[in-house]
Amino acid sequence: MNQQTLVESLQQFRHILRTCIARRDLLTGKSLHTLYIKSLIPASTYFSNHFIILYSKCGLLTTARKAFEATSEPNVFTFNAILNAYAKEAQPHLAHQLFDKIPQPDIVSYNTLISAYADLGYTLPALRLFLDLNDMGLAMDGFTLSAAITAANDNLDFITQLHCLSIYTGLNSYASVNNTLITYYSKNGVLDYAQGVFASMVELKDEVSWNSMIVAYGQHREGIKALALYKEMGLKDLYLDMFTLASVLTALTSMEDLCGGLQFHARLIKMGFQENPHVGSGLIDLYSKCSGGISDCKKVFQEIPYPDLVLWNTMISGYSQSELCEEAVACFRQMQLAGHQPDDCSFVCVISACSNLSSPSQGKQIHSLAIKSSIPSNRISVNNALITIATIERGENIVRLVAETIYDSKDNTKLYQLIDPRIGPGSKLEGVDRLSTLAMRCVNESGAERPSMGEAVKEIESILELASLSKYTEEELTSTSYEDTINGGSVLILAISEVRITYDFLRLSDLCIDI
């Protein structure tokens, strides 16, 4: 083979390899790799780098690592290729081990690793690398700053400092930096800052900028502004991604605009987004909150061939909001059978459904599953949701005591005194009749006819307010105060007070569920 023929062959080989990478053509790529190893083509770091990239893009991390180790003379591009492979597979710690072996890491090396940590929420290692980069004398670029803003996450002070740094260094000329600022200002509750960044971009605005701002408006329930921006975006003939469309649905939901939602649903069908799980979640949320019916939600859900975890969670939440609690629990079970691992949102939704269903036992079973699942965030959110189950259990105990008292007495006099011993003979306390009826039904009936314990808890709270218990100090509401008045009354008073405290906590909590 003469020199010219070899050069032409190498050029053709390079072209085919690049095409394989672009198309993720693993079969042809492997054939090329075999040919490369067994042929007379001289060893080339360039080709080795591209084989690493090919296997990385096809999700074959182990094969990519073997290609990396087979490279006789790796350069910084070789290391960057394998770093990117580990970053895509969410393994930044292993990527960091390789990073430490790079003789002279460049800005791409730093950007790759900082982004890998930032995307997984590992703030400290990402920001340490950001500071090390400056110490090394490397000039940051827009990608570096965007990754650092992402790493800052909920640290608003640091985000504003990075914003100032972007202005000082001129990196605010990168659309990516501004887009990231819009996203994280919005996530941290400062919508006016996000609006300011968007307004300052002028000629820099790209499709991501518009989409990010619409998402921000959707997050803050600024429905009118989100819809106005959406219409303006349409006039400019800009591309709408699924996150934008989902945010428009959020805006319509916040405005309780069912008519607008139906029109938008029709447009989604024309655009071919009706089978997208992310958009489907927005539609289910819209129909469950605005129309009050679950049938439309089920239709949307059934039209999506491969529902993701978010969609399952939204459907479970929709059932729970519509007080179809048995269906919510059944949906949770179906989600598991479909191969999805529940996250903290899944557990909060289904435990809420169990509280509405007055089923503490099912709630505890699911809570045990939540603990075994080792989800980092479920310790707070799921435990808070479980407070509702505890409230219902206390409600059950109170209802049983009420029912026993009714059995022992022909009228409600003794029941009045159980609720508040200060009530004198012959008094009439509004709400007690309803509570006694509810209590008897809770004890005697079963199935769909049986009232929920939540109803009894609400009735107890109402009676407490009518009895003006709040006028008395906390010390007066201890079991000692009533111990000599009525035998057993102290137990009930303490239990009712406990329910009231728990119910008030739920009402103030972000996870408050209407039980």
PDB file of N, CA and C in Angstrom, residues 217-260:
ATOM      1  N   TYR A 217     -42.392  31.411  35.110  1.00  0.00           N
ATOM      2  CA  TYR A 217     -43.740  31.930  35.369  1.00  0.00           C
ATOM      3  C   TYR A 217     -44.680  30.811  35.813  1.00  0.00           C
ATOM      4  N   GLY A 218     -44.543  29.654  35.176  1.00  0.00           N
ATOM      5  CA  GLY A 218     -45.378  28.516  35.558  1.00  0.00           C
ATOM      6  C   GLY A 218     -45.131  28.090  36.991  1.00  0.00           C
ATOM      7  N   GLN A 219     -43.846  28.070  37.404  1.00  0.00           N
ATOM      8  CA  GLN A 219     -43.498  27.676  38.773  1.00  0.00           C
ATOM      9  C   GLN A 219     -44.095  28.625  39.805  1.00  0.00           C
ATOM     10  N   HIS A 220     -44.209  29.899  39.441  1.00  0.00           N
ATOM     11  CA  HIS A 220     -44.703  30.918  40.377  1.00  0.00           C
ATOM     12  C   HIS A 220     -46.187  31.220  40.189  1.00  0.00           C
ATOM     13  N   ARG A 221     -46.875  30.365  39.429  1.00  0.00           N
ATOM     14  CA  ARG A 221     -48.319  30.500  39.222  1.00  0.00           C
ATOM     15  C   ARG A 221     -48.697  31.846  38.611  1.00  0.00           C
ATOM     16  N   GLU A 222     -47.798  32.387  37.801  1.00  0.00           N
ATOM     17  CA  GLU A 222     -48.082  33.632  37.078  1.00  0.00           C
ATOM     18  C   GLU A 222     -48.659  33.251  35.720  1.00  0.00           C
ATOM     19  N   GLY A 223     -49.895  32.780  35.741  1.00  0.00           N
ATOM     20  CA  GLY A 223     -50.509  32.219  34.544  1.00  0.00           C
ATOM     21  C   GLY A 223     -50.623  33.186  33.391  1.00  0.00           C
ATOM     22  N   ILE A 224     -51.085  34.399  33.669  1.00  0.00           N
ATOM     23  CA  ILE A 224     -51.307  35.384  32.602  1.00  0.00           C
ATOM     24  C   ILE A 224     -49.991  35.734  31.917  1.00  0.00           C
ATOM     25  N   LYS A 225     -48.932  35.937  32.714  1.00  0.00           N
ATOM     26  CA  LYS A 225     -47.625  36.290  32.142  1.00  0.00           C
ATOM     27  C   LYS A 225     -47.050  35.135  31.328  1.00  0.00           C
ATOM     28  N   ALA A 226     -47.223  33.923  31.829  1.00  0.00           N
ATOM     29  CA  ALA A 226     -46.721  32.750  31.103  1.00  0.00           C
ATOM     30  C   ALA A 226     -47.420  32.609  29.760  1.00  0.00           C
ATOM     31  N   LEU A 227     -48.732  32.794  29.745  1.00  0.00           N
ATOM     32  CA  LEU A 227     -49.493  32.667  28.495  1.00  0.00           C
ATOM     33  C   LEU A 227     -49.135  33.775  27.517  1.00  0.00           C
ATOM     34  N   ALA A 228     -48.912  34.996  28.042  1.00  0.00           N
ATOM     35  CA  ALA A 228     -48.533  36.120  27.175  1.00  0.00           C
ATOM     36  C   ALA A 228     -47.189  35.846  26.510  1.00  0.00           C
ATOM     37  N   LEU A 229     -46.240  35.325  27.283  1.00  0.00           N
ATOM     38  CA  LEU A 229     -44.916  35.020  26.737  1.00  0.00           C
ATOM     39  C   LEU A 229     -44.993  33.868  25.745  1.00  0.00           C
ATOM     40  N   TYR A 230     -45.853  32.907  26.042  1.00  0.00           N
ATOM     41  CA  TYR A 230     -46.057  31.768  25.135  1.00  0.00           C
ATOM     42  C   TYR A 230     -46.595  32.247  23.783  1.00  0.00           C
ATOM     43  N   LYS A 231     -47.553  33.161  23.811  1.00  0.00           N
ATOM     44  CA  LYS A 231     -48.118  33.693  22.563  1.00  0.00           C
ATOM     45  C   LYS A 231     -47.068  34.494  21.789  1.00  0.00           C
ATOM     46  N   GLU A 232     -46.271  35.286  22.521  1.00  0.00           N
ATOM     47  CA  GLU A 232     -45.209  36.068  21.876  1.00  0.00           C
ATOM     48  C   GLU A 232     -44.167  35.148  21.245  1.00  0.00           C
ATOM     49  N   MET A 233     -43.877  34.060  21.925  1.00  0.00           N
ATOM     50  CA  MET A 233     -42.928  33.078  21.406  1.00  0.00           C
ATOM     51  C   MET A 233     -43.454  32.452  20.123  1.00  0.00           C
ATOM     52  N   GLY A 234     -44.759  32.194  20.079  1.00  0.00           N
ATOM     53  CA  GLY A 234     -45.374  31.635  18.878  1.00  0.00           C
ATOM     54  C   GLY A 234     -45.286  32.583  17.701  1.00  0.00           C
ATOM     55  N   LEU A 235     -45.440  33.887  17.969  1.00  0.00           N
ATOM     56  CA  LEU A 235     -45.357  34.887  16.899  1.00  0.00           C
ATOM     57  C   LEU A 235     -43.949  34.957  16.316  1.00  0.00           C
ATOM     58  N   LYS A 236     -42.948  34.675  17.144  1.00  0.00           N
ATOM     59  CA  LYS A 236     -41.560  34.701  16.684  1.00  0.00           C
ATOM     60  C   LYS A 236     -41.149  33.375  16.043  1.00  0.00           C
ATOM     61  N   ASP A 237     -42.089  32.427  15.989  1.00  0.00           N
ATOM     62  CA  ASP A 237     -41.861  31.122  15.363  1.00  0.00           C
ATOM     63  C   ASP A 237     -40.689  30.386  16.013  1.00  0.00           C
ATOM     64  N   LEU A 238     -40.621  30.454  17.346  1.00  0.00           N
ATOM     65  CA  LEU A 238     -39.562  29.780  18.087  1.00  0.00           C
ATOM     66  C   LEU A 238     -40.011  28.376  18.486  1.00  0.00           C
ATOM     67  N   TYR A 239     -39.050  27.497  18.677  1.00  0.00           N
ATOM     68  CA  TYR A 239     -39.348  26.101  19.005  1.00  0.00           C
ATOM     69  C   TYR A 239     -39.864  25.990  20.436  1.00  0.00           C
ATOM     70  N   LEU A 240     -40.926  25.227  20.622  1.00  0.00           N
ATOM     71  CA  LEU A 240     -41.495  24.980  21.941  1.00  0.00           C
ATOM     72  C   LEU A 240     -41.130  23.569  22.385  1.00  0.00           C
ATOM     73  N   ASP A 241     -40.433  23.452  23.513  1.00  0.00           N
ATOM     74  CA  ASP A 241     -40.105  22.108  23.992  1.00  0.00           C
ATOM     75  C   ASP A 241     -41.158  21.633  24.990  1.00  0.00           C
ATOM     76  N   MET A 242     -41.013  20.400  25.441  1.00  0.00           N
ATOM     77  CA  MET A 242     -42.043  19.803  26.304  1.00  0.00           C
ATOM     78  C   MET A 242     -42.128  20.509  27.652  1.00  0.00           C
ATOM     79  N   PHE A 243     -40.999  21.096  28.122  1.00  0.00           N
ATOM     80  CA  PHE A 243     -41.022  21.789  29.402  1.00  0.00           C
ATOM     81  C   PHE A 243     -41.829  23.080  29.296  1.00  0.00           C
ATOM     82  N   THR A 244     -41.716  23.752  28.143  1.00  0.00           N
ATOM     83  CA  THR A 244     -42.510  24.958  27.916  1.00  0.00           C
ATOM     84  C   THR A 244     -43.989  24.620  27.911  1.00  0.00           C
ATOM     85  N   LEU A 245     -44.340  23.581  27.169  1.00  0.00           N
ATOM     86  CA  LEU A 245     -45.743  23.184  27.058  1.00  0.00           C
ATOM     87  C   LEU A 245     -46.299  22.772  28.422  1.00  0.00           C
ATOM     88  N   ALA A 246     -45.500  22.048  29.199  1.00  0.00           N
ATOM     89  CA  ALA A 246     -45.940  21.647  30.539  1.00  0.00           C
ATOM     90  C   ALA A 246     -46.124  22.870  31.434  1.00  0.00           C
ATOM     91  N   SER A 247     -45.274  23.885  31.265  1.00  0.00           N
ATOM     92  CA  SER A 247     -45.389  25.107  32.065  1.00  0.00           C
ATOM     93  C   SER A 247     -46.639  25.896  31.697  1.00  0.00           C
ATOM     94  N   VAL A 248     -46.989  25.891  30.412  1.00  0.00           N
ATOM     95  CA  VAL A 248     -48.233  26.543  29.984  1.00  0.00           C
ATOM     96  C   VAL A 248     -49.421  25.839  30.639  1.00  0.00           C
ATOM     97  N   LEU A 249     -49.362  24.521  30.708  1.00  0.00           N
ATOM     98  CA  LEU A 249     -50.429  23.765  31.377  1.00  0.00           C
ATOM     99  C   LEU A 249     -50.498  24.120  32.863  1.00  0.00           C
ATOM    100  N   THR A 250     -49.330  24.293  33.492  1.00  0.00           N
ATOM    101  CA  THR A 250     -49.292  24.705  34.898  1.00  0.00           C
ATOM    102  C   THR A 250     -49.941  26.066  35.071  1.00  0.00           C
ATOM    103  N   ALA A 251     -49.659  26.971  34.108  1.00  0.00           N
ATOM    104  CA  ALA A 251     -50.251  28.309  34.153  1.00  0.00           C
ATOM    105  C   ALA A 251     -51.771  28.236  34.033  1.00  0.00           C
ATOM    106  N   LEU A 252     -52.261  27.429  33.106  1.00  0.00           N
ATOM    107  CA  LEU A 252     -53.706  27.273  32.924  1.00  0.00           C
ATOM    108  C   LEU A 252     -54.345  26.652  34.167  1.00  0.00           C
ATOM    109  N   THR A 253     -53.627  25.719  34.793  1.00  0.00           N
ATOM    110  CA  THR A 253     -54.138  25.087  36.010  1.00  0.00           C
ATOM    111  C   THR A 253     -54.236  26.097  37.141  1.00  0.00           C
ATOM    112  N   SER A 254     -53.208  26.945  37.283  1.00  0.00           N
ATOM    113  CA  SER A 254     -53.217  27.950  38.353  1.00  0.00           C
ATOM    114  C   SER A 254     -54.343  28.957  38.163  1.00  0.00           C
ATOM    115  N   MET A 255     -54.737  29.188  36.900  1.00  0.00           N
ATOM    116  CA  MET A 255     -55.839  30.105  36.600  1.00  0.00           C
ATOM    117  C   MET A 255     -57.190  29.388  36.611  1.00  0.00           C
ATOM    118  N   GLU A 256     -57.149  28.061  36.803  1.00  0.00           N
ATOM    119  CA  GLU A 256     -58.365  27.231  36.753  1.00  0.00           C
ATOM    120  C   GLU A 256     -59.126  27.457  35.448  1.00  0.00           C
ATOM    121  N   ASP A 257     -58.345  27.570  34.374  1.00  0.00           N
ATOM    122  CA  ASP A 257     -58.916  27.835  33.049  1.00  0.00           C
ATOM    123  C   ASP A 257     -59.099  26.515  32.307  1.00  0.00           C
ATOM    124  N   LEU A 258     -60.193  25.829  32.598  1.00  0.00           N
ATOM    125  CA  LEU A 258     -60.445  24.536  31.968  1.00  0.00           C
ATOM    126  C   LEU A 258     -60.701  24.684  30.473  1.00  0.00           C
ATOM    127  N   CYS A 259     -61.412  25.750  30.090  1.00  0.00           N
ATOM    128  CA  CYS A 259     -61.703  25.978  28.667  1.00  0.00           C
ATOM    129  C   CYS A 259     -60.408  26.162  27.880  1.00  0.00           C
ATOM    130  N   GLY A 260     -59.518  27.014  28.421  1.00  0.00           N
ATOM    131  CA  GLY A 260     -58.221  27.208  27.777  1.00  0.00           C
ATOM    132  C   GLY A 260     -57.414  25.932  27.753  1.00  0.00           C
TER     133      GLY A 260
END
